[in-house]
Tab-separated table of C-alpha atoms in Angstrom:
chain	number	residue	atom	x	y	z
Q	1	MET	CA	4.350	2.269	-25.243
Q	2	TYR	CA	2.669	-0.874	-23.963
Q	3	THR	CA	3.356	-2.108	-20.488
Q	4	VAL	CA	2.622	-4.657	-18.804
Q	5	GLY	CA	2.727	-4.954	-14.921
Q	6	ILE	CA	2.805	-8.097	-12.346
Q	7	GLU	CA	2.071	-7.667	-8.699
Q	8	THR	CA	2.401	-10.811	-6.333
Q	9	SER	CA	3.861	-9.687	-3.363
Q	10	CYS	CA	0.970	-10.344	-0.805
Q	11	ASP	CA	-2.374	-12.120	-1.334
Q	12	GLU	CA	-3.545	-9.933	-4.401
Q	13	THR	CA	-2.820	-11.608	-8.293
Q	14	SER	CA	-2.824	-8.617	-10.378
Q	15	CYS	CA	-2.173	-7.624	-13.595
Q	16	ALA	CA	-2.280	-4.653	-15.341
Q	17	ILE	CA	-1.497	-3.061	-19.229
Q	18	LEU	CA	-1.167	0.294	-19.542
Q	19	ARG	CA	0.462	2.558	-22.743
Q	20	GLY	CA	2.110	5.071	-21.422
Q	21	TYR	CA	0.848	6.597	-17.930
Q	22	LYS	CA	-3.083	5.622	-19.099
Q	23	VAL	CA	-4.406	2.870	-17.431
Q	24	LEU	CA	-5.842	0.724	-19.906
Q	25	SER	CA	-6.638	-2.413	-17.754
Q	26	ASN	CA	-5.946	-3.288	-14.315
Q	27	VAL	CA	-7.429	-7.011	-13.133
Q	28	THR	CA	-7.001	-8.081	-9.839
Q	29	ILE	CA	-8.036	-11.049	-7.575
Q	30	SER	CA	-7.860	-11.046	-4.254
Q	31	SER	CA	-7.604	-14.167	-1.809
Q	32	LEU	CA	-8.477	-12.203	0.877
Q	33	LYS	CA	-11.703	-14.646	1.753
Q	34	GLU	CA	-9.277	-16.948	2.280
Q	35	HIS	CA	-7.005	-15.676	4.893
Q	36	ALA	CA	-9.773	-14.041	6.504
Q	37	LYS	CA	-10.863	-17.399	8.559
Q	38	TYR	CA	-6.791	-17.307	9.819
Q	39	GLY	CA	-6.826	-13.475	10.735
Q	40	GLY	CA	-4.230	-12.817	8.728
Q	41	VAL	CA	-2.331	-13.228	5.481
Q	42	VAL	CA	-0.482	-17.325	5.373
Q	43	PRO	CA	2.242	-17.216	2.858
Q	44	GLU	CA	1.013	-20.670	1.827
Q	45	ILE	CA	-1.948	-20.460	0.559
Q	46	ALA	CA	-1.036	-16.570	-1.176
Q	47	THR	CA	1.938	-18.249	-2.850
Q	48	ARG	CA	-0.208	-21.708	-4.321
Q	49	LEU	CA	-3.209	-19.147	-5.235
Q	50	HIS	CA	-0.458	-16.703	-6.986
Q	51	LEU	CA	-0.376	-20.175	-9.377
Q	52	LYS	CA	-3.501	-20.408	-9.854
Q	53	ASN	CA	-4.662	-17.041	-10.940
Q	54	ILE	CA	-1.907	-15.482	-12.599
Q	55	ASP	CA	-2.008	-16.771	-16.293
Q	56	THR	CA	-5.782	-15.859	-15.551
Q	57	VAL	CA	-5.863	-12.275	-14.689
Q	58	PHE	CA	-3.212	-11.992	-17.393
Q	59	SER	CA	-5.373	-13.290	-19.796
Q	60	HIS	CA	-8.409	-10.975	-18.794
Q	61	ALA	CA	-5.550	-8.081	-18.683
Q	62	LEU	CA	-4.584	-8.736	-22.467
Q	63	ALA	CA	-8.194	-9.027	-23.631
Q	64	LYS	CA	-9.243	-6.448	-22.501
Q	65	THR	CA	-7.238	-4.121	-24.337
Q	66	ARG	CA	-7.157	-6.213	-27.083
Q	67	LEU	CA	-4.099	-5.380	-28.346
Q	68	ALA	CA	-1.666	-8.754	-29.410
Q	69	LEU	CA	1.047	-10.133	-27.477
Q	70	ALA	CA	3.220	-8.870	-30.472
Q	71	ASP	CA	2.217	-5.242	-29.076
Q	72	ILE	CA	3.788	-5.594	-26.057
Q	73	ASP	CA	6.989	-3.278	-24.871
Q	74	LEU	CA	7.538	-3.203	-21.475
Q	75	VAL	CA	7.046	-6.465	-18.691
Q	76	ALA	CA	7.602	-4.752	-15.143
Q	77	ALA	CA	7.128	-6.833	-11.833
Q	78	THR	CA	7.102	-6.753	-8.438
Q	79	GLN	CA	11.063	-8.163	-7.014
Q	80	ARG	CA	10.121	-6.619	-3.684
Q	81	PRO	CA	9.759	-5.904	-0.887
Q	82	GLY	CA	7.144	-8.180	-0.025
Q	83	LEU	CA	6.328	-12.755	0.906
Q	84	ILE	CA	8.774	-14.257	-0.563
Q	85	GLY	CA	6.892	-17.387	-2.716
Q	86	ALA	CA	4.337	-14.987	-3.466
Q	87	LEU	CA	7.131	-12.717	-5.193
Q	88	VAL	CA	8.770	-15.508	-7.158
Q	89	VAL	CA	5.751	-16.718	-8.457
Q	90	GLY	CA	4.742	-13.503	-10.041
Q	91	LEU	CA	8.686	-12.423	-10.842
Q	92	ASN	CA	9.075	-15.387	-12.639
Q	93	PHE	CA	6.206	-14.607	-14.932
Q	94	ALA	CA	6.589	-11.555	-15.741
Q	95	GLN	CA	10.498	-12.608	-16.723
Q	96	ALA	CA	9.270	-15.772	-18.714
Q	97	LEU	CA	6.747	-13.380	-20.853
Q	98	ALA	CA	9.773	-10.723	-21.817
Q	99	LEU	CA	12.108	-13.407	-22.579
Q	100	SER	CA	9.394	-15.094	-25.164
Q	101	LEU	CA	8.472	-11.852	-26.316
Q	102	ARG	CA	12.142	-11.017	-26.399
Q	103	LYS	CA	10.906	-7.755	-24.376
Q	104	SER	CA	12.920	-5.549	-21.931
Q	105	PHE	CA	12.189	-6.373	-18.004
Q	106	ILE	CA	12.276	-4.032	-15.146
Q	107	GLY	CA	11.671	-5.359	-11.934
Q	108	VAL	CA	10.251	-2.450	-9.309
Q	109	ASN	CA	9.821	-1.903	-5.063
Q	110	HIS	CA	6.233	-2.160	-4.634
Q	111	LEU	CA	6.293	0.447	-1.924
Q	112	HIS	CA	7.946	2.447	-4.358
Q	113	ALA	CA	4.980	2.314	-6.796
Q	114	HIS	CA	2.847	2.847	-4.121
Q	115	ILE	CA	3.823	6.742	-4.451
Q	116	PHE	CA	3.751	6.860	-7.714
Q	117	ALA	CA	-0.105	6.002	-7.877
Q	118	PRO	CA	-1.344	9.529	-7.794
Q	119	PHE	CA	0.503	10.222	-11.119
Q	120	LEU	CA	-1.100	7.214	-12.987
Q	121	ASN	CA	-3.409	8.721	-16.293
Q	122	ASN	CA	-1.231	11.395	-15.822
Q	123	ALA	CA	-3.450	12.567	-12.831
Q	124	ALA	CA	-0.812	15.036	-11.381
Q	125	PRO	CA	2.709	15.740	-13.200
Q	126	ILE	CA	5.872	14.258	-12.271
Q	127	ARG	CA	7.553	16.408	-10.261
Q	128	PHE	CA	10.489	16.251	-6.973
Q	129	PRO	CA	11.382	16.312	-5.079
Q	130	PHE	CA	8.579	15.303	-2.543
Q	131	LEU	CA	8.043	13.272	1.004
Q	132	GLY	CA	6.604	10.279	-0.261
Q	133	LEU	CA	4.324	8.250	2.398
Q	134	VAL	CA	3.658	4.669	2.270
Q	135	VAL	CA	0.842	3.594	4.946
Q	136	SER	CA	-0.759	-0.351	4.571
Q	137	GLY	CA	-0.946	-3.395	6.237
Q	138	GLY	CA	3.073	-4.293	6.422
Q	139	HIS	CA	4.495	-0.841	6.186
Q	140	THR	CA	4.541	2.800	7.311
Q	141	GLU	CA	7.039	4.781	5.875
Q	142	ILE	CA	8.002	8.535	4.796
Q	143	TYR	CA	10.568	9.017	1.842
Q	144	TYR	CA	12.151	11.794	0.734
Q	145	VAL	CA	11.760	11.115	-2.547
Q	146	LYS	CA	14.688	13.432	-5.166
Q	147	ASP	CA	13.708	10.748	-8.033
Q	148	PHE	CA	12.452	7.738	-8.354
Q	149	THR	CA	15.918	6.540	-8.672
Q	150	ASP	CA	16.376	8.598	-5.407
Q	151	ILE	CA	14.862	8.118	-2.497
Q	152	GLN	CA	15.750	8.336	0.995
Q	153	LEU	CA	13.806	6.710	4.167
Q	154	VAL	CA	13.455	9.749	6.362
Q	155	GLY	CA	10.672	8.088	8.927
Q	156	GLN	CA	8.715	4.842	9.462
Q	157	THR	CA	7.268	2.989	11.813
Q	158	ARG	CA	9.753	1.335	15.039
Q	159	ASP	CA	7.674	-1.755	15.243
Q	160	ASP	CA	4.350	-2.288	13.729
Q	161	ALA	CA	2.863	-1.384	10.600
Q	162	CYS	CA	-0.362	0.457	10.830
Q	163	GLY	CA	-2.740	-1.695	8.819
Q	164	GLU	CA	-1.280	-3.951	11.002
Q	165	VAL	CA	-1.706	-2.664	14.198
Q	166	PHE	CA	-5.689	-1.697	12.503
Q	167	ASP	CA	-5.762	-5.768	11.765
Q	168	LYS	CA	-4.615	-6.638	15.456
Q	169	VAL	CA	-6.928	-4.392	17.249
Q	170	ALA	CA	-10.037	-5.006	14.943
Q	171	LYS	CA	-9.297	-9.502	15.685
Q	172	ALA	CA	-8.897	-8.447	19.217
Q	173	TYR	CA	-12.441	-7.207	19.272
Q	174	GLY	CA	-14.321	-8.988	17.521
Q	175	LEU	CA	-14.647	-6.791	13.852
Q	176	GLY	CA	-12.889	-10.054	11.531
Q	177	TYR	CA	-10.287	-9.433	9.488
Q	178	PRO	CA	-9.385	-7.127	7.265
Q	179	GLY	CA	-9.331	-5.113	10.380
Q	180	GLY	CA	-8.910	-1.317	9.034
Q	181	PRO	CA	-12.532	-1.053	7.033
Q	182	ARG	CA	-13.959	-2.249	9.676
Q	183	ILE	CA	-12.241	-0.018	11.885
Q	184	ASP	CA	-13.185	2.822	9.964
Q	185	ALA	CA	-17.097	1.958	8.509
Q	186	ILE	CA	-17.251	2.457	12.503
Q	187	PHE	CA	-15.445	5.535	13.127
Q	188	ASP	CA	-17.707	7.946	14.843
Q	189	GLU	CA	-16.409	11.694	15.390
Q	190	ARG	CA	-18.181	12.195	17.886
Q	191	TYR	CA	-16.187	9.611	20.401
Q	192	LYS	CA	-12.840	10.712	18.831
Q	193	ASN	CA	-11.872	11.719	22.287
Q	194	GLU	CA	-13.441	9.745	24.180
Q	195	PHE	CA	-10.464	7.771	25.362
Q	196	PRO	CA	-7.692	9.376	25.992
Q	197	PHE	CA	-4.784	6.801	23.721
Q	198	LYS	CA	-1.430	7.844	23.486
Q	199	CYS	CA	0.975	6.635	19.986
Q	200	GLY	CA	4.530	7.161	20.358
Q	201	ARG	CA	6.267	9.012	17.889
Q	202	ASN	CA	9.999	10.574	17.637
Q	203	GLY	CA	9.899	13.039	15.392
Q	204	THR	CA	8.969	11.675	11.835
Q	205	ASP	CA	8.488	8.120	13.066
Q	206	VAL	CA	5.977	6.150	15.206
Q	207	SER	CA	5.221	2.930	17.376
Q	208	PHE	CA	2.146	1.716	16.931
Q	209	SER	CA	3.134	-0.958	19.259
Q	210	GLY	CA	1.904	0.620	22.718
Q	211	ILE	CA	-1.948	2.103	21.283
Q	212	LYS	CA	-1.951	-2.228	20.654
Q	213	THR	CA	-1.581	-3.622	23.837
Q	214	ALA	CA	-3.329	-0.296	25.569
Q	215	LEU	CA	-6.554	-1.636	23.528
Q	216	ILE	CA	-6.327	-5.169	24.153
Q	217	TYR	CA	-5.890	-4.701	28.201
Q	218	LYS	CA	-8.634	-2.044	28.039
Q	219	LYS	CA	-10.964	-4.330	26.264
Q	220	MET	CA	-10.009	-7.085	29.248
Q	221	GLN	CA	-10.183	-4.615	32.247
Q	222	LEU	CA	-13.810	-3.594	31.021
Q	223	GLU	CA	-15.326	-7.015	30.037
Q	224	LYS	CA	-14.064	-7.593	34.013
Q	225	GLN	CA	-16.906	-5.472	34.781
Q	226	GLN	CA	-19.358	-6.163	32.221
Q	227	PRO	CA	-19.913	-7.473	28.130
Q	228	LEU	CA	-18.614	-4.595	25.441
Q	229	THR	CA	-21.618	-3.164	23.987
Q	230	ARG	CA	-21.516	-2.062	20.297
Q	231	LEU	CA	-21.787	1.537	21.537
Q	232	LEU	CA	-18.503	1.364	24.064
Q	233	VAL	CA	-16.822	-0.865	21.374
Q	234	VAL	CA	-17.631	2.116	18.650
Q	235	LYS	CA	-16.369	4.459	21.035
Q	236	LEU	CA	-12.755	2.843	21.793
Q	237	LEU	CA	-12.194	2.093	18.206
Q	238	SER	CA	-12.727	5.405	17.604
Q	239	SER	CA	-10.826	7.042	19.941
Q	240	PHE	CA	-7.428	4.570	18.758
Q	241	GLN	CA	-7.941	5.838	15.458
Q	242	GLU	CA	-8.050	8.864	15.990
Q	243	THR	CA	-4.778	8.340	17.973
Q	244	ALA	CA	-2.858	6.193	15.840
Q	245	LEU	CA	-3.509	8.734	12.206
Q	246	SER	CA	-3.016	11.794	13.718
Q	247	ALA	CA	0.511	10.422	14.821
Q	248	VAL	CA	0.723	9.440	11.637
Q	249	VAL	CA	-0.546	13.388	10.378
Q	250	ALA	CA	2.358	14.622	12.734
Q	251	ALA	CA	4.982	12.371	11.878
Q	252	VAL	CA	4.752	13.769	7.915
Q	253	GLY	CA	4.027	17.404	9.803
Q	254	GLU	CA	7.251	16.956	11.117
Q	255	ALA	CA	8.908	15.606	7.728
Q	256	VAL	CA	8.091	18.497	5.517
Q	257	ARG	CA	8.956	20.911	8.142
Q	258	ARG	CA	12.303	19.048	8.605
Q	259	TYR	CA	12.792	18.970	4.524
Q	260	ASN	CA	10.994	21.949	3.699
Q	261	VAL	CA	9.051	20.313	0.626
Q	262	GLY	CA	6.115	21.551	-0.938
Q	263	ARG	CA	5.262	18.118	-2.023
Q	264	ILE	CA	3.558	15.478	0.095
Q	265	VAL	CA	2.502	12.189	-2.401
Q	266	CYS	CA	0.752	9.355	-0.517
Q	267	GLY	CA	-0.053	5.385	-1.369
Q	268	GLY	CA	-0.861	2.677	-0.064
Q	269	GLY	CA	-4.305	0.806	1.558
Q	270	VAL	CA	-4.296	2.308	4.762
Q	271	ILE	CA	-4.350	5.166	2.398
Q	272	ALA	CA	-8.437	4.306	1.120
Q	273	ASN	CA	-8.859	5.139	4.972
Q	274	ARG	CA	-11.420	8.194	4.745
Q	275	LEU	CA	-10.105	9.971	8.272
Q	276	LEU	CA	-6.876	9.648	7.028
Q	277	ARG	CA	-7.012	10.902	3.941
Q	278	ALA	CA	-9.049	14.179	5.185
Q	279	LYS	CA	-6.001	14.648	7.767
Q	280	LEU	CA	-3.631	14.447	5.009
Q	281	LEU	CA	-5.457	17.033	2.459
Q	282	ALA	CA	-6.168	19.036	5.750
Q	283	LEU	CA	-2.001	19.105	5.792
Q	284	ALA	CA	-2.537	21.125	2.377
Q	285	SER	CA	-2.059	25.020	1.986
Q	286	HIS	CA	-1.128	27.995	-0.501
Q	287	ASP	CA	2.341	25.898	-0.582
Q	288	VAL	CA	2.426	22.273	0.342
Q	289	GLU	CA	0.057	20.126	-2.177
Q	290	VAL	CA	-0.726	16.849	-1.072
Q	291	LEU	CA	-2.018	13.758	-3.528
Q	292	VAL	CA	-4.008	10.701	-2.861
Q	293	PRO	CA	-4.336	7.896	-5.302
Q	294	PRO	CA	-7.577	6.907	-6.037
Q	295	PHE	CA	-9.295	4.469	-4.161
Q	296	ALA	CA	-9.107	2.030	-6.831
Q	297	TYR	CA	-4.812	1.973	-6.539
Q	298	THR	CA	-4.452	2.270	-2.941
Q	299	THR	CA	-4.497	-1.327	-2.482
Q	300	ASP	CA	-1.732	-3.360	-4.230
Q	301	ASN	CA	-2.156	-3.369	-7.923
Q	302	ALA	CA	-0.343	-3.544	-11.161
Q	303	ALA	CA	-1.097	-0.693	-12.320
Q	304	ILE	CA	1.771	0.571	-10.119
Q	305	VAL	CA	4.175	-1.388	-10.643
Q	306	ALA	CA	4.165	-0.835	-14.396
Q	307	GLY	CA	3.464	3.306	-14.420
Q	308	LEU	CA	6.565	2.828	-12.127
Q	309	GLY	CA	8.584	0.608	-14.052
Q	310	PHE	CA	7.367	2.617	-17.026
Q	311	TYR	CA	9.374	5.557	-15.512
Q	312	LEU	CA	12.147	4.076	-14.330
Q	313	TYR	CA	12.425	2.747	-18.078
Q	314	ASN	CA	11.333	5.291	-20.292
Q	315	THR	CA	13.439	7.983	-18.619
Q	316	LYS	CA	15.986	6.937	-17.326
Q	317	LYS	CA	16.753	4.032	-19.309
Q	318	ILE	CA	16.639	1.847	-16.740
Q	319	THR	CA	16.166	-2.615	-17.372
Q	320	SER	CA	17.000	-5.691	-15.075
Q	321	ALA	CA	18.934	-8.684	-15.844
Q	322	PHE	CA	16.621	-12.144	-16.324
Q	323	GLY	CA	17.046	-13.917	-13.614
Q	324	LEU	CA	16.516	-11.413	-11.042
Q	325	PRO	CA	15.940	-12.876	-7.177
Q	326	ALA	CA	12.812	-11.696	-5.370
Q	327	TYR	CA	14.171	-9.568	-1.640
Q	328	ALA	CA	11.294	-10.449	1.133
Q	329	HIS	CA	12.857	-6.608	2.627
C-alpha cells in the first residue's frame, strides 16, 4: 500500500511516499534562509513559500519512486498543530489530491507523528504502552501512549519550548538563527558546569523562561566589565545547554517512574542535539528501552506524517472527511 504524506506546519514544505512503513522518498524544501534574517519564522513568508514549493516537492517525491498517480492508495497530511496559513496550504493540497484520485484521506497531528519517527522503515516494532517525548522549536511535551489513538499529555513546558529558548539565547549571544545547532556545535564538555544556572522543573513539567532571562542578564552584566570573548561565550552556552537538557531528561526520568513504562520513544528537531541524544540513551537499562530516530527524521518532514497516517488507516481503519479544518493547537 502506498501512502503520500504532506507536511507544511511551519517552515518546511515536505512530501514523502511510503510503501507500508518503508520510506521510498522524502523531499523537503526548507525556507530557513528566508527566515534567518528575521531571527525566526515569519508566518506570512512561510505560507507564501509553501504555496510556491508544494507542487515541486510532490512532483519530485513521486518521480523518485517511479510510481504513477493511480498507484497512490492513501493521502495523509498534517492537520495540527502549526501556523494556520502554512497548515492550510498542505491540508488543501492533500485533500484535493485525494479527492481527484478518489482515494482515502487522513489528517494527522504532527506532534504524534514525531514520536512515530523511530518506527519508520520498520526500524523498531510498534509496541505499547510507551512514553513519547517531543522536543522541538515549538513544543516540549511528554506523552503516555497506550496507542496512537490513546495519547495522554503527562508533562510539558510551562512557558517557552526548549528549541525556542535555544534560538532566543543564541540570538542574544550573536550566534544567529537557528540557535539549537549553533549552540550544540560549540558545546564543550569541559565547561558544562562552569556557570551554576538553574532550570525550573516540577515533576514532569519544565520551565525555561528563567534560565533564558538569566543568560540574557548574565551577558549584560559581563559586558559592563569587558567585551565577551569567544571562550567566555562557549563556557556560558555550554553551561546553559547542560542545565536545560538535564531538566528535560530529569522530567522524562520522573515520568518513567510514575508510569512504570519500559519504553521511551523520542522525536522532534531538538532530538538531533548530540548531548540530548546521549543523555536520553543513557536512561536505557535492562528494563528501559530508548528509541531515537535517525537525524533525517527529527525535524519536520512528511515521512513521519505518512507513517502515522498509514498506521491509523491500516490498523484502525480511520479516515478523515474532506473539508477537514486546520488547527493551530
